[in-house]
Coordinates of C-alpha atoms in Angstrom, one line a residue:
Chain A
S28 CA -16.0 3.9 -28.5
Q29 CA -17.7 6.4 -26.4
E30 CA -19.8 9.2 -28.0
L31 CA -21.2 12.3 -26.5
E32 CA -24.2 14.0 -27.9
Q33 CA -24.9 17.6 -27.0
S34 CA -28.3 19.4 -27.4
P35 CA -29.1 21.8 -28.6
Q36 CA -26.3 22.5 -31.1
S37 CA -27.0 26.2 -30.9
L38 CA -29.1 28.4 -28.7
I39 CA -30.1 32.0 -28.8
V40 CA -31.6 33.5 -25.6
Q41 CA -32.5 36.9 -24.4
E42 CA -30.4 38.4 -21.7
G43 CA -31.8 37.5 -18.3
K44 CA -33.4 34.3 -19.4
N45 CA -32.5 30.8 -18.0
L46 CA -31.2 28.0 -20.3
T47 CA -30.2 24.4 -20.2
I48 CA -27.7 22.5 -22.3
N49 CA -27.7 18.7 -22.3
C50 CA -24.9 16.1 -22.8
T51 CA -25.8 12.4 -23.3
S52 CA -23.3 9.6 -23.4
S53 CA -23.6 6.3 -25.2
K54 CA -21.8 4.6 -22.2
T55 CA -21.4 5.1 -18.5
L56 CA -19.5 8.2 -17.7
Y57 CA -16.4 7.9 -15.5
G58 CA -15.9 11.6 -15.3
L59 CA -17.9 14.4 -17.0
Y60 CA -16.2 17.8 -17.6
W61 CA -17.8 21.0 -18.8
Y62 CA -15.7 23.6 -20.7
K63 CA -16.4 26.9 -22.2
Q64 CA -14.7 28.1 -25.4
K65 CA -14.7 31.6 -26.9
Y66 CA -14.1 31.9 -30.7
G67 CA -10.4 31.6 -31.5
E68 CA -9.5 30.7 -27.9
G69 CA -8.7 27.7 -25.8
L70 CA -11.0 25.8 -23.5
I71 CA -11.8 27.1 -20.0
F72 CA -12.5 24.5 -17.4
L73 CA -15.9 25.0 -15.7
M74 CA -16.8 21.9 -13.6
M75 CA -16.2 18.2 -13.2
L76 CA -18.7 15.7 -12.1
Q77 CA -18.0 12.1 -11.1
K78 CA -20.7 10.7 -8.9
G79 CA -24.2 9.7 -9.9
G80 CA -26.6 12.4 -8.8
E81 CA -23.8 14.9 -8.2
E82 CA -24.5 18.6 -8.7
K83 CA -22.1 21.5 -8.7
S84 CA -22.6 25.3 -9.0
H85 CA -20.3 28.2 -9.8
E86 CA -21.8 31.6 -9.9
K87 CA -24.9 31.3 -12.1
I88 CA -23.9 28.0 -13.7
T89 CA -25.1 24.7 -12.3
A90 CA -24.1 21.3 -13.7
K91 CA -25.7 17.9 -12.8
L92 CA -24.9 14.3 -13.5
D93 CA -27.8 11.9 -13.5
E94 CA -27.9 8.8 -11.2
K95 CA -27.1 6.4 -14.1
K96 CA -24.1 8.6 -15.0
Q97 CA -25.1 8.8 -18.7
Q98 CA -26.5 12.3 -18.9
S99 CA -25.4 15.7 -17.7
S100 CA -27.0 19.1 -17.9
L101 CA -25.6 22.6 -17.6
H102 CA -28.0 25.2 -16.4
I103 CA -27.4 29.0 -16.6
T104 CA -29.6 31.2 -14.5
A105 CA -30.3 34.8 -15.5
S106 CA -28.0 34.7 -18.5
Q107 CA -25.6 37.6 -19.3
P108 CA -23.6 38.6 -22.4
S109 CA -20.5 37.2 -20.7
H110 CA -22.1 33.7 -20.9
A111 CA -21.9 33.7 -24.7
G112 CA -19.6 31.1 -26.2
I113 CA -19.3 27.5 -27.0
Y114 CA -20.0 25.0 -24.2
L115 CA -18.4 21.6 -24.5
C116 CA -18.9 18.5 -22.5
G117 CA -16.0 16.0 -22.2
A118 CA -15.7 12.6 -20.7
S119 CA -13.1 10.0 -19.8
P120 CA -13.6 7.0 -22.1
G121 CA -12.7 4.6 -19.2
E122 CA -11.8 4.6 -15.6
G123 CA -8.3 6.1 -15.2
A124 CA -8.1 7.1 -18.8
Q125 CA -6.2 10.3 -19.3
K126 CA -7.7 11.6 -22.6
L127 CA -11.1 13.1 -23.0
V128 CA -13.8 12.5 -25.6
F129 CA -15.8 15.7 -26.3
G130 CA -19.2 16.4 -27.6
Q131 CA -19.6 18.6 -30.7
G132 CA -20.4 21.7 -28.6
T133 CA -23.3 24.0 -28.1
R134 CA -23.0 27.6 -29.4
L135 CA -24.7 30.0 -27.0
T136 CA -25.7 33.5 -28.1
I137 CA -27.1 36.0 -25.7
N138 CA -29.2 38.8 -27.1
P139 CA -29.3 42.1 -25.2
Chain B
G29 CA 4.6 31.4 -17.8
A30 CA 1.2 31.8 -16.3
G31 CA -0.6 29.5 -18.7
V32 CA -0.1 27.1 -21.7
S33 CA 1.4 28.9 -24.6
Q34 CA 1.2 27.8 -28.2
S35 CA 2.9 29.1 -31.2
P36 CA 2.3 30.2 -33.8
R37 CA -1.3 31.3 -33.2
Y38 CA -2.0 31.1 -37.0
K39 CA -0.2 29.2 -39.7
V40 CA -1.0 29.1 -43.4
A41 CA 0.7 26.2 -45.2
K42 CA 0.7 25.2 -48.9
R43 CA -0.4 21.7 -49.5
G44 CA 2.6 19.4 -49.3
Q45 CA 4.5 21.6 -46.9
D46 CA 5.7 20.4 -43.5
V47 CA 4.7 22.3 -40.4
A48 CA 5.7 22.3 -36.7
L49 CA 3.5 23.5 -33.9
R50 CA 4.9 24.3 -30.5
C51 CA 3.4 24.0 -27.0
D52 CA 4.9 25.4 -23.9
P53 CA 3.1 23.8 -21.0
I54 CA 2.7 25.2 -17.5
S55 CA 5.9 24.8 -15.6
G56 CA 6.0 21.5 -13.7
H57 CA 3.1 19.9 -15.4
V58 CA 4.0 16.3 -16.2
S59 CA 1.0 15.5 -18.5
L60 CA 0.6 17.1 -21.9
F61 CA -2.1 16.5 -24.5
W62 CA -2.6 17.4 -28.1
Y63 CA -6.1 17.7 -29.6
Q64 CA -7.4 18.6 -33.1
Q65 CA -10.5 20.7 -33.4
A66 CA -12.2 20.9 -36.8
L67 CA -14.5 23.8 -37.5
G68 CA -17.8 23.4 -35.7
Q69 CA -16.7 20.3 -33.9
G70 CA -15.5 19.4 -30.5
P71 CA -11.8 18.7 -29.9
E72 CA -10.5 15.2 -30.8
F73 CA -7.7 13.6 -28.9
L74 CA -4.4 13.1 -30.8
T75 CA -1.7 12.1 -28.3
Y76 CA -0.6 12.2 -24.6
F77 CA 2.7 12.5 -22.9
Q78 CA 3.7 11.9 -19.4
N79 CA 7.0 13.7 -19.0
E80 CA 9.0 12.7 -22.1
A81 CA 7.2 9.4 -22.6
Q82 CA 4.5 9.3 -25.3
L83 CA 2.0 7.0 -23.6
D84 CA -0.9 7.2 -26.0
K85 CA -0.7 8.2 -29.7
S86 CA -3.9 6.4 -30.7
G87 CA -5.5 9.6 -32.0
L88 CA -2.9 10.5 -34.6
P89 CA -4.7 10.3 -37.9
S90 CA -1.8 9.1 -40.0
D91 CA 1.9 8.6 -40.1
R92 CA 2.3 12.1 -41.3
F93 CA 1.6 13.3 -37.8
F94 CA 4.4 13.1 -35.3
A95 CA 4.7 14.5 -31.8
E96 CA 7.7 14.8 -29.4
R97 CA 8.5 16.1 -26.0
P98 CA 12.2 15.3 -25.7
E99 CA 12.9 16.9 -22.3
G100 CA 9.6 16.5 -20.7
S101 CA 8.6 20.1 -21.1
V102 CA 8.1 21.8 -24.5
S103 CA 6.3 19.7 -27.1
T104 CA 6.2 19.9 -30.8
L105 CA 3.5 18.5 -33.1
K106 CA 4.8 18.0 -36.6
I107 CA 2.7 17.4 -39.7
Q108 CA 4.5 16.3 -42.8
R109 CA 3.2 16.8 -46.4
T110 CA 0.1 18.8 -45.2
Q111 CA -3.2 18.2 -46.8
Q112 CA -6.4 20.3 -46.8
E113 CA -8.1 18.0 -44.4
D114 CA -5.4 18.9 -41.8
S115 CA -6.9 22.4 -41.6
A116 CA -8.1 22.7 -38.0
V117 CA -7.2 24.3 -34.6
Y118 CA -4.6 22.3 -32.8
L119 CA -5.0 22.6 -29.0
C120 CA -2.4 21.7 -26.4
A121 CA -3.3 21.1 -22.7
S122 CA -1.2 20.3 -19.7
S123 CA -1.9 19.0 -16.3
S124 CA -0.2 18.2 -13.0
G125 CA -1.4 14.6 -13.3
T126 CA -5.1 14.2 -13.7
V127 CA -7.3 15.3 -16.6
T128 CA -9.5 17.3 -14.3
E129 CA -6.7 19.8 -13.8
A130 CA -5.9 20.2 -17.5
F131 CA -5.3 23.7 -18.7
F132 CA -5.7 24.5 -22.4
G133 CA -3.6 26.8 -24.6
Q134 CA -5.3 29.2 -27.1
G135 CA -4.5 26.8 -30.0
T136 CA -2.8 27.1 -33.3
R137 CA -5.2 27.6 -36.3
L138 CA -3.7 25.8 -39.3
T139 CA -5.0 26.5 -42.7
V140 CA -3.8 24.4 -45.6
V141 CA -4.3 26.0 -49.0

């Protein structure tokens, strides 16, 4: 079965600093999804990547999928307190599969 | 409604008690998913409905877990004879067809004491 490993598990950065979260898969990714979760709340969809080498940006968040489609990174530029939360990567276990397999999450804390 | 609604938000159950968790998906969404999220972990897939048909229930951990969506809209996740290891947040998501469009509810936090 597919497994997703996120690193780091937790991250504390000073406001204004850049940061990167990584997601590595044990198998080829058929679709890689990034979500954000605040404590006690549901998941908020950020971005979806499908093609090797693909890169997408939304505001100050950029996500990339490597050429081999087994690793993705999420980069935040000039972090703000609103970026704090848990970031989760999720992936389809197979082409056309409806369910998602998730990583264990990365807890991001922004210090003012 | 504007989003996926789950109720109750919090549920405390005594071990051995039966519980029912409700999910109201976004109107018109044909796909509905249930996930279980243990503390400090990512969500784990439980089951998937397309309209009223339960197409995948491979993630249900035991026969104590049962999900239904009789009219293709509201869904209920039922857990019989709850045990402490069932304590988790149960998340519901709905989509118009593909996983990429899935919207998650706020979850139901179940605590079994």
